[in-house]
Coordinates of C-alpha atoms in Angstrom, one line a residue:
M1 CA 22.2 23.6 14.1
R2 CA 20.1 24.4 11.0
I3 CA 17.5 22.6 9.0
E4 CA 18.9 21.2 5.7
T5 CA 16.2 22.0 3.2
V6 CA 15.2 19.5 0.4
F7 CA 13.0 20.2 -2.5
L8 CA 10.2 17.9 -3.8
F9 CA 8.7 18.8 -7.1
D10 CA 5.5 17.9 -8.8
L11 CA 6.1 17.3 -12.6
D12 CA 3.1 18.3 -14.8
G13 CA 2.5 22.0 -14.8
T14 CA 5.4 22.5 -12.3
L15 CA 8.5 21.6 -14.2
V16 CA 7.0 20.8 -17.7
D17 CA 4.3 22.5 -19.7
S18 CA 2.1 19.5 -20.0
V19 CA -1.2 20.2 -18.2
Y20 CA -3.2 20.8 -21.4
Q21 CA -1.8 17.8 -23.2
H22 CA -3.2 15.7 -20.2
V23 CA -6.5 17.5 -20.4
L24 CA -6.9 16.8 -24.1
A25 CA -5.7 13.2 -23.7
W26 CA -8.3 12.6 -21.0
K27 CA -11.0 14.3 -23.2
E28 CA -10.1 11.9 -26.0
A29 CA -10.2 8.9 -23.7
L30 CA -13.6 9.9 -22.2
D31 CA -15.1 10.6 -25.6
A32 CA -14.0 7.2 -26.8
E33 CA -15.9 5.7 -23.9
G34 CA -19.0 7.9 -24.5
I35 CA -18.5 9.8 -21.2
P36 CA -19.5 13.5 -21.6
L37 CA -17.3 15.8 -19.6
S38 CA -16.4 19.4 -20.3
V39 CA -12.8 20.3 -20.9
W40 CA -12.7 22.8 -18.0
R41 CA -14.0 20.1 -15.6
I42 CA -11.2 17.8 -16.7
H43 CA -8.6 20.5 -16.1
R44 CA -9.8 20.9 -12.5
K45 CA -8.9 17.3 -11.8
I46 CA -5.4 17.2 -13.3
G47 CA -2.9 16.4 -10.5
M48 CA -5.2 14.2 -8.4
S49 CA -5.0 10.5 -8.2
G50 CA -6.8 8.3 -10.8
G51 CA -9.0 6.9 -8.1
L52 CA -10.2 10.3 -7.0
F53 CA -10.6 11.3 -10.6
T54 CA -12.9 8.3 -11.1
N55 CA -14.9 9.1 -7.9
Q56 CA -15.5 12.6 -9.2
L57 CA -16.6 11.2 -12.6
L58 CA -19.2 9.1 -10.9
R59 CA -20.5 12.1 -9.0
E60 CA -20.6 14.4 -11.9
T61 CA -21.9 12.1 -14.6
G62 CA -23.9 9.6 -12.6
L63 CA -22.5 6.8 -14.7
D64 CA -21.5 3.3 -13.5
I65 CA -17.7 3.0 -14.1
D66 CA -16.5 -0.6 -13.5
P67 CA -12.9 -1.6 -13.0
E68 CA -12.6 -2.7 -16.7
R69 CA -13.7 0.6 -17.9
I70 CA -11.4 2.4 -15.5
D71 CA -8.5 0.4 -17.0
R72 CA -9.6 1.2 -20.5
L73 CA -9.7 4.9 -19.7
R74 CA -6.2 4.8 -18.3
R75 CA -4.8 3.0 -21.3
L76 CA -6.7 5.3 -23.7
H77 CA -5.3 8.4 -21.9
A78 CA -1.8 7.0 -21.9
E79 CA -2.0 6.3 -25.6
A80 CA -3.4 9.8 -26.4
Y81 CA -0.8 11.4 -24.2
G82 CA 2.0 9.6 -25.8
R83 CA 1.0 11.2 -29.1
L84 CA 0.4 14.7 -27.6
S85 CA 3.6 14.6 -25.5
K86 CA 5.7 15.5 -28.5
G87 CA 4.7 19.1 -27.8
V88 CA 5.7 19.0 -24.1
V89 CA 8.6 21.3 -23.2
P90 CA 10.2 22.3 -19.8
L91 CA 8.6 25.4 -18.2
P92 CA 10.7 28.6 -18.2
G93 CA 13.5 28.3 -15.7
A94 CA 12.8 24.6 -14.8
K95 CA 16.2 23.2 -16.0
E96 CA 18.1 26.2 -14.5
L97 CA 16.2 25.8 -11.2
L98 CA 17.2 22.1 -10.9
A99 CA 20.7 22.8 -11.9
T100 CA 21.1 25.6 -9.3
L101 CA 19.9 23.3 -6.6
T102 CA 22.3 20.6 -7.7
D103 CA 25.2 23.0 -7.9
N104 CA 24.5 24.3 -4.4
G105 CA 24.3 20.8 -2.9
I106 CA 20.6 21.0 -2.2
P107 CA 18.9 17.6 -2.6
W108 CA 15.7 17.4 -4.8
A109 CA 13.3 14.8 -6.1
I110 CA 10.3 14.5 -8.3
A111 CA 6.9 13.2 -7.1
T112 CA 4.2 12.9 -9.7
S113 CA 0.6 11.5 -9.7
G114 CA 1.3 10.2 -13.2
R115 CA 2.4 6.7 -13.9
M116 CA 5.8 6.1 -15.5
E117 CA 4.1 5.4 -18.9
T118 CA 3.2 9.1 -19.1
A119 CA 5.7 10.6 -16.8
G120 CA 8.5 9.1 -18.8
H121 CA 7.8 11.4 -21.8
N122 CA 8.0 14.4 -19.5
L123 CA 11.3 13.3 -17.9
V124 CA 12.8 13.0 -21.3
A125 CA 11.7 16.5 -22.2
L126 CA 13.1 17.8 -18.9
G127 CA 16.4 15.9 -19.3
V128 CA 16.0 14.0 -16.1
D129 CA 17.2 10.4 -15.8
P130 CA 15.2 8.5 -13.2
D131 CA 18.2 6.2 -12.7
Q132 CA 20.2 9.2 -11.5
V133 CA 17.5 11.3 -9.8
P134 CA 14.9 10.2 -7.3
V135 CA 11.5 10.0 -9.1
V136 CA 8.4 8.7 -7.4
T137 CA 5.5 7.9 -9.7
R138 CA 1.9 6.7 -9.1
D139 CA 3.1 3.1 -9.7
L140 CA 5.2 3.2 -6.5
V141 CA 2.6 4.3 -3.8
K142 CA -0.8 3.1 -2.6
Y143 CA -2.4 6.5 -2.9
A144 CA -1.7 9.6 -5.0
K145 CA -2.5 13.3 -4.3
P146 CA -4.2 14.8 -2.4
D147 CA -2.9 11.9 -0.1
P148 CA 0.8 12.7 0.8
D149 CA 2.2 9.2 0.0
L150 CA 4.2 10.5 -3.1
F151 CA 5.9 13.3 -1.2
L152 CA 6.6 11.0 1.8
A153 CA 8.2 8.4 -0.4
A154 CA 10.3 11.1 -2.2
A155 CA 11.5 12.5 1.1
E156 CA 12.4 9.0 2.2
R157 CA 14.4 8.5 -1.0
L158 CA 16.4 11.6 -0.1
K159 CA 16.8 10.4 3.5
A160 CA 15.3 13.6 4.8
P161 CA 12.5 14.4 7.3
I162 CA 9.4 15.5 5.4
E163 CA 9.2 18.5 7.7
H164 CA 12.4 19.8 6.1
A165 CA 10.9 19.6 2.6
V166 CA 9.8 22.5 0.4
I167 CA 7.0 20.9 -1.8
V168 CA 6.6 22.7 -5.1
G169 CA 3.4 22.1 -7.1
D170 CA 0.9 23.8 -9.4
S171 CA -2.4 22.4 -8.2
I172 CA -4.5 22.5 -5.1
W173 CA -4.0 18.7 -4.8
D174 CA -0.2 19.3 -4.4
M175 CA -0.8 21.9 -1.7
L176 CA -3.3 19.8 0.2
A177 CA -0.9 16.8 0.1
A178 CA 1.9 19.1 1.4
R179 CA -0.2 20.3 4.2
R180 CA -1.2 16.8 5.2
C181 CA 2.4 15.7 5.5
R182 CA 3.6 18.9 7.2
G183 CA 5.9 20.0 4.3
L184 CA 6.2 23.6 3.2
G185 CA 3.9 24.1 0.2
V186 CA 5.0 26.5 -2.6
G187 CA 2.6 27.0 -5.4
L188 CA 3.2 27.9 -9.1
L189 CA 0.7 29.5 -11.4
S190 CA 2.0 27.6 -14.5
G191 CA -0.6 24.8 -14.2
G192 CA -3.7 27.1 -14.4
Y193 CA -4.8 27.4 -10.8
G194 CA -5.0 30.9 -9.2
T195 CA -3.1 32.4 -6.4
E196 CA -6.0 32.4 -3.9
E197 CA -6.9 28.8 -4.6
L198 CA -3.3 27.7 -4.0
E199 CA -3.0 29.8 -0.9
R200 CA -6.3 28.5 0.5
S201 CA -5.0 25.0 0.0
G202 CA -1.9 25.7 2.0
A203 CA 0.7 27.4 -0.2
V204 CA 2.9 29.8 1.8
R205 CA 4.3 31.4 -1.3
V206 CA 3.1 31.5 -4.9
Y207 CA 5.2 32.3 -8.0
D208 CA 4.5 32.4 -11.7
D209 CA 6.7 29.6 -12.8
P210 CA 10.1 27.9 -12.1
A211 CA 12.0 30.9 -13.4
M212 CA 10.3 33.2 -10.8
L213 CA 10.9 30.7 -8.1
L214 CA 14.6 30.5 -9.0
Q215 CA 14.8 34.3 -8.6
H216 CA 13.2 34.1 -5.1
L217 CA 14.8 30.8 -4.0
D218 CA 16.3 32.3 -0.9
E219 CA 12.8 33.2 0.3
V220 CA 11.9 29.5 0.8
G221 CA 15.2 28.2 2.2
G222 CA 16.9 27.4 -1.1
R223 CA 20.5 28.4 -0.1
R224 CA 23.6 27.0 1.5

């Protein structure tokens, strides 16, 4: 008897090169609301849930951010990202990695903290049809990363125990969520976090990008 491995992927910074478009979109939204926040501080929050993002904003700026303002920020970010997403492309090896898993009969799914209004642009760039591939977005769960709900829902869509999942992400929020649901966290450097940060958050292996992960797929159970 052997464990049948499944792969659960984050989207932004993991399969598509979109982290900095998100950073600039959030910067534009925050500026429009008169909320001062440095670009580097925004980058540190990409990948976490919107609610946690807001809580950190409150701590760092001391501003009162009511529900109406939160909704405006989300809409402003989505509008800005829609314009900037024209420059989003798959990360090196991303399409080949997914194709290899499919060809080898290894199930995979995508679990992203983004809502479909922004994730949809990335899926188009990646060539993934959410009607054909399990895709879990922020719209479908109560809590996003670092809570594990997205990955748990994705594993359920694949009808697989979460303990059999290799969870691939580029941020500490992905790795913390993977650790909390007892999946095997694998980190990628393509989102801007460093090796030590990812390992401290629970990554058992760290690779540069999807292309490097594909070269070492057998190291994390990606074989039949």
